[in-house]
mmCIF file of C-alpha atoms and ligand atoms in Angstrom:
data_model
loop_
_atom_site.group_PDB
_atom_site.id
_atom_site.type_symbol
_atom_site.label_atom_id
_atom_site.label_comp_id
_atom_site.label_asym_id
_atom_site.label_seq_id
_atom_site.Cartn_x
_atom_site.Cartn_y
_atom_site.Cartn_z
ATOM 1 C CA MET A 11 14.695 -73.249 39.348
ATOM 2 C CA ASN A 12 11.352 -71.657 39.977
ATOM 3 C CA ILE A 13 10.233 -73.328 43.099
ATOM 4 C CA ILE A 14 6.895 -72.352 44.818
ATOM 5 C CA GLU A 15 7.067 -73.217 48.402
ATOM 6 C CA LEU A 16 3.547 -73.657 50.421
ATOM 7 C CA ASP A 17 3.175 -74.359 53.776
ATOM 8 C CA GLU A 18 -0.350 -76.516 53.326
ATOM 9 C CA VAL A 19 -2.359 -77.240 50.078
ATOM 10 C CA THR A 20 -5.016 -79.473 49.621
ATOM 11 C CA SER A 21 -2.511 -81.253 46.620
ATOM 12 C CA THR A 22 0.306 -79.710 44.687
ATOM 13 C CA ASN A 23 -1.109 -81.545 41.602
ATOM 14 C CA SER A 24 -4.626 -79.751 42.113
ATOM 15 C CA TYR A 25 -2.731 -76.473 42.919
ATOM 16 C CA MET A 26 -0.602 -76.596 39.759
ATOM 17 C CA ALA A 27 -3.717 -77.700 37.723
ATOM 18 C CA ASP A 28 -5.584 -74.233 39.230
ATOM 19 C CA HIS A 29 -2.662 -72.012 38.348
ATOM 20 C CA ALA A 30 -0.868 -73.593 35.357
ATOM 21 C CA GLY A 31 -2.289 -71.040 33.180
ATOM 22 C CA SER A 32 -0.089 -68.338 34.758
ATOM 23 C CA LEU A 33 3.339 -70.371 35.282
ATOM 24 C CA PRO A 34 6.099 -71.001 33.150
ATOM 25 C CA ALA A 35 7.141 -74.353 32.147
ATOM 26 C CA ASP A 36 9.164 -76.204 34.530
ATOM 27 C CA THR A 37 7.869 -74.603 37.783
ATOM 28 C CA VAL A 38 7.696 -76.568 40.914
ATOM 29 C CA VAL A 39 5.077 -76.553 43.481
ATOM 30 C CA VAL A 40 6.223 -78.099 46.706
ATOM 31 C CA ALA A 41 4.415 -78.150 49.867
ATOM 32 C CA HIS A 42 5.285 -78.794 53.433
ATOM 33 C CA SER A 43 1.708 -80.712 53.771
ATOM 34 C CA GLN A 44 -0.960 -81.696 51.662
ATOM 35 C CA THR A 45 -4.360 -82.122 53.361
ATOM 36 C CA ALA A 46 -5.843 -84.266 50.312
ATOM 37 C CA GLY A 47 -2.765 -85.727 48.411
ATOM 38 C CA ARG A 48 -3.882 -87.641 45.834
ATOM 39 C CA GLY A 49 -2.279 -91.155 44.395
ATOM 40 C CA GLN A 50 -2.810 -93.506 41.900
ATOM 41 C CA ARG A 51 -6.087 -95.470 41.297
ATOM 42 C CA GLY A 52 -7.953 -92.956 43.334
ATOM 43 C CA ASN A 53 -5.928 -93.581 46.641
ATOM 44 C CA SER A 54 -4.734 -91.020 48.732
ATOM 45 C CA TRP A 55 -0.870 -90.086 49.492
ATOM 46 C CA GLU A 56 0.198 -90.265 53.211
ATOM 47 C CA ALA A 57 3.087 -88.222 53.623
ATOM 48 C CA GLU A 58 4.044 -86.854 57.368
ATOM 49 C CA PRO A 59 4.113 -82.954 57.347
ATOM 50 C CA GLY A 60 7.498 -81.564 56.771
ATOM 51 C CA LYS A 61 9.211 -84.878 56.633
ATOM 52 C CA ASN A 62 8.978 -85.512 53.032
ATOM 53 C CA LEU A 63 9.097 -83.951 49.451
ATOM 54 C CA THR A 64 5.077 -83.869 48.113
ATOM 55 C CA PHE A 65 5.914 -81.644 44.800
ATOM 56 C CA SER A 66 4.531 -81.287 41.358
ATOM 57 C CA LEU A 67 6.632 -80.178 38.196
ATOM 58 C CA LEU A 68 5.002 -78.534 35.440
ATOM 59 C CA LEU A 69 6.142 -79.780 31.852
ATOM 60 C CA ARG A 70 5.161 -78.508 28.617
ATOM 61 C CA PRO A 71 6.510 -80.926 26.037
ATOM 62 C CA THR A 72 6.641 -80.111 22.391
ATOM 63 C CA SER A 73 7.104 -83.378 20.563
ATOM 64 C CA VAL A 74 5.184 -85.924 22.750
ATOM 65 C CA THR A 75 1.850 -87.108 20.827
ATOM 66 C CA ALA A 76 -0.951 -88.638 23.028
ATOM 67 C CA VAL A 77 -0.178 -92.237 22.056
ATOM 68 C CA GLU A 78 3.805 -91.617 22.967
ATOM 69 C CA GLN A 79 2.655 -90.270 26.617
ATOM 70 C CA PHE A 80 4.198 -93.395 28.203
ATOM 71 C CA LEU A 81 7.605 -92.044 27.494
ATOM 72 C CA ILE A 82 7.159 -89.063 29.788
ATOM 73 C CA SER A 83 6.579 -91.462 32.598
ATOM 74 C CA ARG A 84 9.674 -93.472 31.361
ATOM 75 C CA ALA A 85 11.796 -90.171 31.608
ATOM 76 C CA VAL A 86 10.708 -89.051 34.779
ATOM 77 C CA SER A 87 10.862 -92.581 36.888
ATOM 78 C CA VAL A 88 14.494 -92.637 35.322
ATOM 79 C CA GLY A 89 15.074 -89.262 36.647
ATOM 80 C CA ILE A 90 13.955 -89.870 40.306
ATOM 81 C CA ALA A 91 15.621 -93.406 40.299
ATOM 82 C CA GLN A 92 19.047 -91.964 38.899
ATOM 83 C CA THR A 93 18.834 -89.577 41.781
ATOM 84 C CA LEU A 94 17.753 -91.863 44.411
ATOM 85 C CA GLN A 95 20.860 -94.351 43.422
ATOM 86 C CA GLN A 96 23.412 -91.589 43.524
ATOM 87 C CA PHE A 97 21.885 -90.471 46.941
ATOM 88 C CA THR A 98 22.410 -94.111 48.471
ATOM 89 C CA ARG A 99 25.456 -94.046 46.708
ATOM 90 C CA GLY A 100 24.722 -97.343 45.087
ATOM 91 C CA SER A 101 24.312 -99.454 48.100
ATOM 92 C CA GLU A 102 21.040 -100.294 47.704
ATOM 93 C CA GLU A 103 19.211 -101.094 44.287
ATOM 94 C CA VAL A 104 16.922 -98.516 42.971
ATOM 95 C CA CYS A 105 14.350 -100.031 40.657
ATOM 96 C CA ILE A 106 11.307 -98.833 38.764
ATOM 97 C CA LYS A 107 8.112 -100.929 39.235
ATOM 98 C CA TRP A 108 5.925 -100.897 36.344
ATOM 99 C CA PRO A 109 4.451 -98.355 35.423
ATOM 100 C CA ASN A 110 5.927 -95.675 37.708
ATOM 101 C CA ASP A 111 6.608 -96.555 41.284
ATOM 102 C CA ILE A 112 10.177 -96.173 42.623
ATOM 103 C CA TYR A 113 11.023 -99.123 44.820
ATOM 104 C CA VAL A 114 14.313 -100.007 46.706
ATOM 105 C CA GLY A 115 14.216 -103.807 47.389
ATOM 106 C CA ALA A 116 10.755 -104.788 47.503
ATOM 107 C CA GLN A 117 9.539 -101.410 49.152
ATOM 108 C CA LYS A 118 7.948 -98.323 47.757
ATOM 109 C CA ILE A 119 10.118 -95.051 48.044
ATOM 110 C CA ALA A 120 8.538 -92.682 45.758
ATOM 111 C CA GLY A 121 5.211 -92.738 43.800
ATOM 112 C CA ILE A 122 4.299 -90.622 40.713
ATOM 113 C CA LEU A 123 1.131 -89.191 39.369
ATOM 114 C CA ILE A 124 1.312 -87.865 35.963
ATOM 115 C CA GLU A 125 -2.032 -85.806 34.467
ATOM 116 C CA ASN A 126 -1.698 -84.836 31.096
ATOM 117 C CA SER A 127 -3.742 -82.358 28.950
ATOM 118 C CA LEU A 128 -3.887 -82.433 25.143
ATOM 119 C CA MET A 129 -4.634 -80.438 22.302
ATOM 120 C CA GLY A 130 -5.556 -82.526 19.037
ATOM 121 C CA ASN A 131 -3.040 -85.233 19.401
ATOM 122 C CA MET A 132 -0.212 -83.630 21.243
ATOM 123 C CA ILE A 133 0.467 -83.460 25.023
ATOM 124 C CA THR A 134 0.824 -80.022 25.611
ATOM 125 C CA ARG A 135 0.927 -79.862 29.340
ATOM 126 C CA SER A 136 1.897 -82.485 31.865
ATOM 127 C CA ILE A 137 1.536 -81.990 35.671
ATOM 128 C CA VAL A 138 3.993 -84.360 37.400
ATOM 129 C CA GLY A 139 3.428 -84.941 41.091
ATOM 130 C CA ILE A 140 6.094 -86.628 43.128
ATOM 131 C CA GLY A 141 5.798 -88.048 46.696
ATOM 132 C CA LEU A 142 9.258 -89.159 47.757
ATOM 133 C CA ASN A 143 9.493 -90.586 51.381
ATOM 134 C CA VAL A 144 12.461 -88.714 52.757
ATOM 135 C CA ASN A 145 12.724 -88.641 56.564
ATOM 136 C CA GLN A 146 9.603 -90.400 57.688
ATOM 137 C CA LEU A 147 9.999 -93.395 59.991
ATOM 138 C CA GLN A 148 6.921 -94.664 60.371
ATOM 139 C CA PHE A 149 3.608 -95.078 58.227
ATOM 140 C CA ARG A 150 0.118 -95.417 59.404
ATOM 141 C CA SER A 151 -1.818 -95.830 56.417
ATOM 142 C CA ASP A 152 -2.540 -99.097 54.689
ATOM 143 C CA ALA A 153 0.102 -98.620 51.857
ATOM 144 C CA PRO A 154 1.460 -101.947 52.009
ATOM 145 C CA ASN A 155 5.414 -101.413 51.822
ATOM 146 C CA PRO A 156 6.611 -97.935 52.335
ATOM 147 C CA VAL A 157 10.458 -97.230 52.762
ATOM 148 C CA SER A 158 12.233 -93.644 53.495
ATOM 149 C CA VAL A 159 15.427 -92.387 52.196
ATOM 150 C CA ILE A 160 16.101 -92.138 56.146
ATOM 151 C CA HIS A 161 16.065 -96.099 56.348
ATOM 152 C CA LEU A 162 18.519 -96.219 53.635
ATOM 153 C CA ARG A 163 21.143 -93.536 54.649
ATOM 154 C CA GLY A 164 20.710 -94.008 58.607
ATOM 155 C CA GLN A 165 20.506 -90.190 58.760
ATOM 156 C CA GLU A 166 18.064 -87.126 58.110
ATOM 157 C CA THR A 167 18.646 -85.712 54.313
ATOM 158 C CA PRO A 168 17.539 -82.233 53.983
ATOM 159 C CA LEU A 169 14.649 -81.814 51.459
ATOM 160 C CA ARG A 170 15.574 -78.574 49.499
ATOM 161 C CA PRO A 171 18.894 -80.008 47.908
ATOM 162 C CA LEU A 172 17.365 -83.343 47.135
ATOM 163 C CA LEU A 173 14.408 -81.641 45.732
ATOM 164 C CA GLU A 174 16.857 -79.525 43.338
ATOM 165 C CA GLN A 175 18.843 -82.898 42.429
ATOM 166 C CA VAL A 176 15.520 -84.876 41.804
ATOM 167 C CA VAL A 177 14.197 -81.917 39.468
ATOM 168 C CA GLU A 178 17.395 -81.273 37.768
ATOM 169 C CA SER A 179 17.609 -85.261 36.926
ATOM 170 C CA ILE A 180 14.035 -85.317 35.605
ATOM 171 C CA LEU A 181 14.508 -82.370 33.503
ATOM 172 C CA GLY A 182 17.597 -83.503 31.909
ATOM 173 C CA TRP A 183 15.839 -86.946 31.095
ATOM 174 C CA VAL A 184 12.607 -85.317 29.639
ATOM 175 C CA ALA A 185 14.633 -82.801 27.402
ATOM 176 C CA ARG A 186 15.921 -86.182 25.685
ATOM 177 C CA LEU A 187 12.610 -86.908 24.354
ATOM 178 C CA ASP A 188 12.926 -84.163 21.835
ATOM 179 C CA ASN A 189 14.788 -86.456 19.577
ATOM 180 C CA SER A 190 15.008 -90.171 18.772
ATOM 181 C CA GLU A 191 18.329 -91.023 20.016
ATOM 182 C CA GLY A 192 17.290 -89.366 23.526
ATOM 183 C CA ARG A 193 13.882 -91.299 23.321
ATOM 184 C CA GLU A 194 15.765 -94.860 22.935
ATOM 185 C CA ALA A 195 18.075 -93.781 25.758
ATOM 186 C CA VAL A 196 15.401 -92.933 28.089
ATOM 187 C CA THR A 197 13.648 -96.423 27.094
ATOM 188 C CA ARG A 198 17.018 -98.290 27.726
ATOM 189 C CA ALA A 199 17.493 -96.608 31.064
ATOM 190 C CA TYR A 200 13.885 -97.436 32.008
ATOM 191 C CA ASP A 201 13.787 -100.958 30.954
ATOM 192 C CA SER A 202 17.282 -101.646 32.599
ATOM 193 C CA MET A 203 15.819 -100.441 36.261
ATOM 194 C CA LEU A 204 12.683 -102.517 35.793
ATOM 195 C CA TRP A 205 11.765 -104.076 39.102
ATOM 196 C CA ARG A 206 11.298 -108.079 38.655
ATOM 197 C CA ARG A 207 12.793 -107.714 35.162
ATOM 198 C CA GLU A 208 13.999 -111.388 35.288
ATOM 199 C CA GLY A 209 12.811 -114.561 36.371
ATOM 200 C CA LEU A 210 9.459 -115.681 37.493
ATOM 201 C CA HIS A 211 7.286 -113.920 39.859
ATOM 202 C CA PRO A 212 3.685 -113.776 41.215
ATOM 203 C CA TYR A 213 0.698 -111.753 39.712
ATOM 204 C CA ILE A 214 -2.689 -111.487 40.117
ATOM 205 C CA THR A 215 -5.158 -110.018 37.540
ATOM 206 C CA ALA A 216 -7.840 -107.346 38.621
ATOM 207 C CA ASP A 217 -10.408 -110.524 38.427
ATOM 208 C CA GLY A 218 -8.454 -112.258 41.106
ATOM 209 C CA GLU A 219 -6.679 -114.656 38.856
ATOM 210 C CA PRO A 220 -3.334 -115.530 40.605
ATOM 211 C CA PHE A 221 -0.220 -116.864 37.915
ATOM 212 C CA GLN A 222 3.399 -116.953 37.871
ATOM 213 C CA ALA A 223 5.045 -115.391 34.852
ATOM 214 C CA GLU A 224 8.167 -113.641 33.605
ATOM 215 C CA LEU A 225 8.423 -109.780 32.375
ATOM 216 C CA ILE A 226 8.933 -109.828 28.547
ATOM 217 C CA GLU A 227 8.362 -106.349 27.646
ATOM 218 C CA ILE A 228 7.059 -102.978 28.119
ATOM 219 C CA ALA A 229 5.678 -101.678 25.016
ATOM 220 C CA PRO A 230 5.850 -97.840 23.703
ATOM 221 C CA ASP A 231 2.264 -97.425 24.841
ATOM 222 C CA GLY A 232 3.018 -98.718 28.359
ATOM 223 C CA ILE A 233 1.441 -102.125 28.303
ATOM 224 C CA MET A 234 3.200 -105.092 29.921
ATOM 225 C CA THR A 235 3.557 -108.298 28.631
ATOM 226 C CA LEU A 236 4.297 -111.441 30.681
ATOM 227 C CA ARG A 237 4.953 -114.815 30.019
ATOM 228 C CA ASP A 238 3.367 -117.189 31.907
ATOM 229 C CA THR A 239 4.335 -120.802 32.948
ATOM 230 C CA ASP A 240 2.185 -122.257 30.106
ATOM 231 C CA GLY A 241 4.111 -120.062 27.853
ATOM 232 C CA LYS A 242 1.415 -118.092 26.870
ATOM 233 C CA ASP A 243 2.105 -114.210 26.410
ATOM 234 C CA ARG A 244 -0.419 -111.700 28.355
ATOM 235 C CA ARG A 245 -0.536 -108.124 27.588
ATOM 236 C CA PHE A 246 -1.622 -106.038 30.592
ATOM 237 C CA ALA A 247 -2.733 -102.378 30.856
ATOM 238 C CA PHE A 248 -2.200 -100.258 34.249
ATOM 239 C CA LYS A 249 -4.727 -101.443 36.800
ATOM 240 C CA GLU A 250 -5.368 -104.951 35.000
ATOM 241 C CA VAL A 251 -2.866 -106.778 36.946
ATOM 242 C CA HIS A 252 -1.159 -106.504 40.165
ATOM 243 C CA PHE A 253 2.453 -107.379 41.279
ATOM 244 C CA VAL A 254 2.122 -109.874 44.363
ATOM 245 C CA ILE A 255 4.510 -108.551 46.905
HETATM 246 C C1 BTN B 319 1.091 -93.217 43.974
HETATM 247 O O1 BTN B 319 -0.272 -93.475 44.280
HETATM 248 O O2 BTN B 319 1.946 -94.031 43.727
HETATM 249 C C2 BTN B 319 1.243 -91.764 43.088
HETATM 250 C C3 BTN B 319 1.378 -90.885 44.660
HETATM 251 C C4 BTN B 319 1.482 -89.300 43.949
HETATM 252 C C5 BTN B 319 1.782 -88.196 45.322
HETATM 253 C C6 BTN B 319 2.006 -86.813 44.956
HETATM 254 S S1 BTN B 319 2.596 -86.061 46.328
HETATM 255 C C7 BTN B 319 2.768 -84.614 45.192
HETATM 256 C C8 BTN B 319 1.764 -84.534 44.201
HETATM 257 N N1 BTN B 319 0.300 -84.188 44.299
HETATM 258 C C9 BTN B 319 -0.645 -85.312 44.894
HETATM 259 O O3 BTN B 319 -1.849 -84.862 45.386
HETATM 260 N N2 BTN B 319 -0.147 -86.640 44.430
HETATM 261 C C10 BTN B 319 1.135 -86.014 43.996
#
């Protein structure tokens, strides 16, 4: 495994973007500390230096088109969730909150920020940034519901073996995107791990409209269909709806 370890960096995703030209596929950049860790929706990512995994993985997919890019999100999410499931010895249910947050119960344990580059209609480069809470006990930011591996296992976890296990698992799932059976397996695994995949749950639209709905499906392009209590199917892209937790 080609792992570059940095003491401090602004953001491992930004570092990877700056150096990707000279790095082979599957390179990992991991940082002890990020001074400007980036999250989804333009948020920052909080991680106490030395306590967590903050890293980026460089993928160079050869068979994923632009319209299929959500497959990468699916494979990465499943790889992380499955590793954590093994790490907690199945004592807790690890889930994927659409589109790609990793949850334990109603709490977020890992976040993913994927930045893709296109050539024509093909994804040629994908920088997969992952923040995984491992040994951090307290969180200062307004992140609504964080949890760490230490809360689940009751003891500290060495970071390097966990990093290697997560990366290996992700690469295994990403490799399956090369054929249609593999893609179906990735999609099935993702769907089966979805948080709140059954029953009615509260949501709020980006415009502030609250409603109750059940999850119907996540389409290949990542659009989520929810069926509200009037029986109406409503389709949402990321950012258009929020789970009420
Ligand atoms: C989220 O908001 O849920 C996504 C968080 C992604 C954080 C990781 S930490 C390593 C990598 N570098 C960054 O700047 N962000 C990602």
